[in-house]
mmCIF file of C-alpha atoms in Angstrom:
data_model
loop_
_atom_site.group_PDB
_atom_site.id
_atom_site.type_symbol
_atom_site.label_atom_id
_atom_site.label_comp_id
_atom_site.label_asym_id
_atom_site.label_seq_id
_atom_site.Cartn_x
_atom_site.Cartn_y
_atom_site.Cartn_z
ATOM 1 C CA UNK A 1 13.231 72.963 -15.978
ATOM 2 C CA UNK A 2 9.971 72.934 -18.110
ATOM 3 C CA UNK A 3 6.735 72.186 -15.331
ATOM 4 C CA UNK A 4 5.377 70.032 -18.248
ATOM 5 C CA UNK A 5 8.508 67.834 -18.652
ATOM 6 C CA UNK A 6 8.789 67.741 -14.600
ATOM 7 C CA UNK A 7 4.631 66.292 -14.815
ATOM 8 C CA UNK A 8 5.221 64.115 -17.849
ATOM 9 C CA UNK A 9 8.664 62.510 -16.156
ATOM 10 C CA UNK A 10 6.617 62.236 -12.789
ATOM 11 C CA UNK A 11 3.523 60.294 -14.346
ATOM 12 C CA UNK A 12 6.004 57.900 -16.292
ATOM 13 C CA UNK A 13 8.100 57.516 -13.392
ATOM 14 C CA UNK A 14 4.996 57.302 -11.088
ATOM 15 C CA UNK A 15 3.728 54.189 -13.433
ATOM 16 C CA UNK A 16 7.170 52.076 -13.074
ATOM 17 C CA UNK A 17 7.438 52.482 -9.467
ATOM 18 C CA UNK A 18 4.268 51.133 -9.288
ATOM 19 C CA UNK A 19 4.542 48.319 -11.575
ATOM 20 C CA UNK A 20 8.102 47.834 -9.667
ATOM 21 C CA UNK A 21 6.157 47.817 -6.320
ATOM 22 C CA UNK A 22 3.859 44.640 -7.730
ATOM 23 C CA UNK A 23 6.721 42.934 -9.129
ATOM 24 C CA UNK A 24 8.368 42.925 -5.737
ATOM 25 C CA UNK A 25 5.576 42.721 -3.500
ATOM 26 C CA UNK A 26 4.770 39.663 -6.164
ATOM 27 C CA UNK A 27 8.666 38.029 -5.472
ATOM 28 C CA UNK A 28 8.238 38.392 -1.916
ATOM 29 C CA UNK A 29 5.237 35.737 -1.441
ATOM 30 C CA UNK A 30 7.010 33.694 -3.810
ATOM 31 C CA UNK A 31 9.816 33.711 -1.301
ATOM 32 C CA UNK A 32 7.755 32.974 1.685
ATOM 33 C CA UNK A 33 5.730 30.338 -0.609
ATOM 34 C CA UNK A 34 9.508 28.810 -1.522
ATOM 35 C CA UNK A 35 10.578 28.954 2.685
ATOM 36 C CA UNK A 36 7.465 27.178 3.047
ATOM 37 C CA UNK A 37 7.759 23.967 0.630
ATOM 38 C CA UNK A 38 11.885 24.189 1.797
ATOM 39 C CA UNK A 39 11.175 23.756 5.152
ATOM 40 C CA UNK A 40 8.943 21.170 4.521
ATOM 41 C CA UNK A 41 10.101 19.435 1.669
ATOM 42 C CA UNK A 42 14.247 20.338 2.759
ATOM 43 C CA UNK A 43 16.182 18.263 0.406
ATOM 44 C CA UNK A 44 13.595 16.992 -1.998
ATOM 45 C CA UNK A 45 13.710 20.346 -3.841
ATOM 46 C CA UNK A 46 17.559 20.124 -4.411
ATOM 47 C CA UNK A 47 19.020 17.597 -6.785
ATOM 48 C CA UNK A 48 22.455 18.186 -7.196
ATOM 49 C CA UNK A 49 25.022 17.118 -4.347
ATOM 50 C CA UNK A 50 27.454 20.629 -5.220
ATOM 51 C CA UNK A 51 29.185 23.717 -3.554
ATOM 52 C CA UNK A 52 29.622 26.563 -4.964
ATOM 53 C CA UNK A 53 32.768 29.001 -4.235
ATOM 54 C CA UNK A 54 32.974 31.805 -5.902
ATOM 55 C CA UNK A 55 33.246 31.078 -9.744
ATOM 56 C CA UNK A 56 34.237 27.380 -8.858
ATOM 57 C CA UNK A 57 31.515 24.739 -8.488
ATOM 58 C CA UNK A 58 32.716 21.229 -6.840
ATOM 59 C CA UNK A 59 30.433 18.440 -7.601
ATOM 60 C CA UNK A 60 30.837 16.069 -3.961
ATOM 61 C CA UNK A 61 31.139 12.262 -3.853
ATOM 62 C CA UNK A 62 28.158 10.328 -2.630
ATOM 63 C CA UNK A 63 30.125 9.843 0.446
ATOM 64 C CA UNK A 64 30.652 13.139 1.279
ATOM 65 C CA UNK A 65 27.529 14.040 3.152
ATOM 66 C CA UNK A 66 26.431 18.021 3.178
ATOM 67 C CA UNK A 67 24.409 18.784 6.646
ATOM 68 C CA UNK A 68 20.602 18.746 5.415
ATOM 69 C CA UNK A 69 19.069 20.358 8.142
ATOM 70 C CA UNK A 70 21.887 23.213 8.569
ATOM 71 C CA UNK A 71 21.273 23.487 4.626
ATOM 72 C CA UNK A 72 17.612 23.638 4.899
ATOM 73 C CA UNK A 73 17.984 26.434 7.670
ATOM 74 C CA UNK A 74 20.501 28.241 5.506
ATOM 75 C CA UNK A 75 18.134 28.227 2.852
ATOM 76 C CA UNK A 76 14.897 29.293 4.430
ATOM 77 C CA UNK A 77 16.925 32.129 5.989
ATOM 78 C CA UNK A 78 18.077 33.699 2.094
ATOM 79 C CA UNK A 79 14.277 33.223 1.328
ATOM 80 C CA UNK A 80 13.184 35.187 3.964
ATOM 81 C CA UNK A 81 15.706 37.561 3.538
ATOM 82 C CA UNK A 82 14.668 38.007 0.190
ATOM 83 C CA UNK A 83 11.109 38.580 1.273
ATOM 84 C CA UNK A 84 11.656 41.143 3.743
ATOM 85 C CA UNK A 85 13.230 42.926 1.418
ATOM 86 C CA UNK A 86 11.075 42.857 -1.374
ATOM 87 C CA UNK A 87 8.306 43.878 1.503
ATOM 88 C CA UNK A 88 10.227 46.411 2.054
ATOM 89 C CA UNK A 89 11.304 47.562 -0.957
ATOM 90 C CA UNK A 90 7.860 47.246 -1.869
ATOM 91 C CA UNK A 91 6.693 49.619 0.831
ATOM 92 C CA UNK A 92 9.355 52.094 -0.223
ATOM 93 C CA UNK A 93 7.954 52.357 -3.819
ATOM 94 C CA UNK A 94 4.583 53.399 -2.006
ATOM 95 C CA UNK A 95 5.838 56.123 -0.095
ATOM 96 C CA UNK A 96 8.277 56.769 -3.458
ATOM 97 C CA UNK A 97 4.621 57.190 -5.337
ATOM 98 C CA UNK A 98 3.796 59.936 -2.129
ATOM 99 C CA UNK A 99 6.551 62.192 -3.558
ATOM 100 C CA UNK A 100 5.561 61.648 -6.944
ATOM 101 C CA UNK A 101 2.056 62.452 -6.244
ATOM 102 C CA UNK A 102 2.091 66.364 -5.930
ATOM 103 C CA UNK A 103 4.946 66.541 -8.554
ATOM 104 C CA UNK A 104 2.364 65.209 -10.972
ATOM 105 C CA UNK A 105 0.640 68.213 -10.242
ATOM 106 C CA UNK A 106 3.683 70.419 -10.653
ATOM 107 C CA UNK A 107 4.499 71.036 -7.111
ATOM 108 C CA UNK A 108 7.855 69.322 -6.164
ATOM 109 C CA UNK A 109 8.205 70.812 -2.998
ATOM 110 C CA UNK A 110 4.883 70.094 -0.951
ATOM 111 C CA UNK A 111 5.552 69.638 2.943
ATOM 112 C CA UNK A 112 5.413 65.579 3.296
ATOM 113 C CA UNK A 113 8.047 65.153 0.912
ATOM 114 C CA UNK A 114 11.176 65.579 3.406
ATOM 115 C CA UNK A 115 9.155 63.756 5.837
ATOM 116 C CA UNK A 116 8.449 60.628 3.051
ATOM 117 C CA UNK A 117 11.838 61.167 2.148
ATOM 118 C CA UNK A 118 13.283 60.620 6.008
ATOM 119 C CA UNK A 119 10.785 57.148 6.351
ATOM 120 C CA UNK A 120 12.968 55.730 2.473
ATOM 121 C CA UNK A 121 16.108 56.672 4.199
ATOM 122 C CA UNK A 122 15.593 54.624 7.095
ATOM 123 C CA UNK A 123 13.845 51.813 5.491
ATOM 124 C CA UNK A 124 17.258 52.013 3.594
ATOM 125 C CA UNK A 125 18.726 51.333 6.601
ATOM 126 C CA UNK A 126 16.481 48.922 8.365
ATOM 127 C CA UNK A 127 16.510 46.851 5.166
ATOM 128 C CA UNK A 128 20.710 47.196 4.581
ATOM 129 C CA UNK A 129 21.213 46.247 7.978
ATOM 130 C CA UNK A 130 19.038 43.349 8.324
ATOM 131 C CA UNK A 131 20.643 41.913 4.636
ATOM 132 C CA UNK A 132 24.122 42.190 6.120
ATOM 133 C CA UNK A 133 23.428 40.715 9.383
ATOM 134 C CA UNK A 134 21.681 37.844 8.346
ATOM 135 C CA UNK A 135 24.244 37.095 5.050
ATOM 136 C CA UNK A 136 26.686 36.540 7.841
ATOM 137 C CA UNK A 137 24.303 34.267 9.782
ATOM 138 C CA UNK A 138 23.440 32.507 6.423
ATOM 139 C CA UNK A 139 27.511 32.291 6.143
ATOM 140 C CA UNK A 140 28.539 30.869 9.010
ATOM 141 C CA UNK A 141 25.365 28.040 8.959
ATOM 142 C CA UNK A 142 26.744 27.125 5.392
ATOM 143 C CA UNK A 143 30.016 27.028 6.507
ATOM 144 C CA UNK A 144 28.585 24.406 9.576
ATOM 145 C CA UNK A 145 26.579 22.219 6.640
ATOM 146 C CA UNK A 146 29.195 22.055 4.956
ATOM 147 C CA UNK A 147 32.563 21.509 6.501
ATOM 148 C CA UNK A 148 34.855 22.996 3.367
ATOM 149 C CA UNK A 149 37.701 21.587 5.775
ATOM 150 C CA UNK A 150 37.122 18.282 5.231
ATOM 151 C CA UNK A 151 35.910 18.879 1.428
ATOM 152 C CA UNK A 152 39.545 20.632 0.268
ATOM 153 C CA UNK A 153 41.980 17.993 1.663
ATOM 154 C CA UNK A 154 45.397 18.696 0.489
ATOM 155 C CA UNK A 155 48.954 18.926 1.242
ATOM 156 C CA UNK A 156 49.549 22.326 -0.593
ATOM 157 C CA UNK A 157 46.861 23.675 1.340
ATOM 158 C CA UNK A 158 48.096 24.471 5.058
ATOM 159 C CA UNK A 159 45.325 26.717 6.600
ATOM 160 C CA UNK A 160 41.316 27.659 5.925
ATOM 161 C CA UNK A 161 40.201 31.137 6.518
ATOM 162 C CA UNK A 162 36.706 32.173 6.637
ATOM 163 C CA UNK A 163 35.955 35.640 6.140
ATOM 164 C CA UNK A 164 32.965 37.519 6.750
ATOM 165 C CA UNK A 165 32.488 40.740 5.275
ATOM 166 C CA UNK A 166 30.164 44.060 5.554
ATOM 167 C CA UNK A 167 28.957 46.187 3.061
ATOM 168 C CA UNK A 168 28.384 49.806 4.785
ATOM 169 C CA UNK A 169 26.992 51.683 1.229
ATOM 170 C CA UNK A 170 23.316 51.262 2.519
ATOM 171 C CA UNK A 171 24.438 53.891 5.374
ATOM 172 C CA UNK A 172 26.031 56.430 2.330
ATOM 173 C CA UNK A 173 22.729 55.959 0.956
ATOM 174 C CA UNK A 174 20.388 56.616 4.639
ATOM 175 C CA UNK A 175 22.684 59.771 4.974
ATOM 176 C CA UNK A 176 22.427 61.296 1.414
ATOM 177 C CA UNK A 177 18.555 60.754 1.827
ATOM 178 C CA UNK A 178 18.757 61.895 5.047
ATOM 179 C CA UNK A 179 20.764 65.269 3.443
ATOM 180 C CA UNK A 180 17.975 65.820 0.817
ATOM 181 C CA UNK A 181 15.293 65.298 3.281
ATOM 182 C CA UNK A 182 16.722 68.677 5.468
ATOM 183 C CA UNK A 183 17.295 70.576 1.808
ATOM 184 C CA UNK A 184 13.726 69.733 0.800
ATOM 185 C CA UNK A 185 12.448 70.976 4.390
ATOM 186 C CA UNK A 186 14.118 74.191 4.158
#
């Protein structure tokens, strides 16, 4: 590969990860900001008495009463969910801009790279397994503040399963980083 193009694609992608870094760093005091006022203000902020599930939105009676304060924690938890990982996404793209640094210069393989590299992989992984954990928290308080049970009342219907599911890619991801972090140290 041509050094220049390797500087020039460095420097461009050197300026998005750092606009990306604002942008996120930006979205994750809005979250906090948004956890604030929804703790505080709880069901003020929402308008609409609705559940979503899946691509089908249900629009409740005034007499069927949703749980406010299991809603308001459900909702403060996804905010702050969202904020630690925008944090944390945010303090990837600085340690993304510590790679990019010496390949700016031309020299892609400078000795803090597989070490930089090692610190994305497990923020990878810090920041996958927090999302997954607390989406099943989030889950199972939504299912609580709002009882779907008594919501889908039917004859056809005979049993309600919940199901909570993992998604395991942000460990592919730790372990390929993980793999280019050894091939960049040798």
């Amino acid at each position: 590969m041509d050094n220049n193009k390797m500087i020039t694609t460095a420097k461009h992608l050197d300026t998005f990860v750092k606009v990306a870094g604002t942008i996120f760093r930006v979205f994750g005091i809005l979250s906090i900001v948004f956890a604030i006022l929804t703790l505080f203000l709880g069901t003020k902020m929402t308008t609409e008495n609705s559940v979503t599930l899946g691509f089908v939105k249900l629009y409740l009676s005034d007499q069927f009463s949703i749980h406010s304060n299991l809603l308001r924690i459900y909702l403060v938890l996804g905010l702050l969910i969202v904020s630690i990982l925008c944090f944390l996404t945010d303090h990837a793209t600085k340690i993304v801009r510590k790679i990019l640094a010496p390949i700016k210069d031309g020299r892609p393989f400078e000795r803090d790279i597989p070490e930089n590299l090692r610190i994305i992989a497990w923020i990878v992984l810090i920041g996958g397994s927090v999302s997954q954990i607390i989406g099943i928290a989030e889950n199972v308080i939504l299912s609580r503040a709002c009882p779907i049970d008594q919501l889908i009342v039917s004859d056809a219907i005979t049993k309600l399963e919940y199901t909570f599911t993992m998604d395991f890619g942000f460990v592919l991801i730790f372990m390929i980083l993980m793999f280019l972090s050894y091939i960049f140290a040798y």
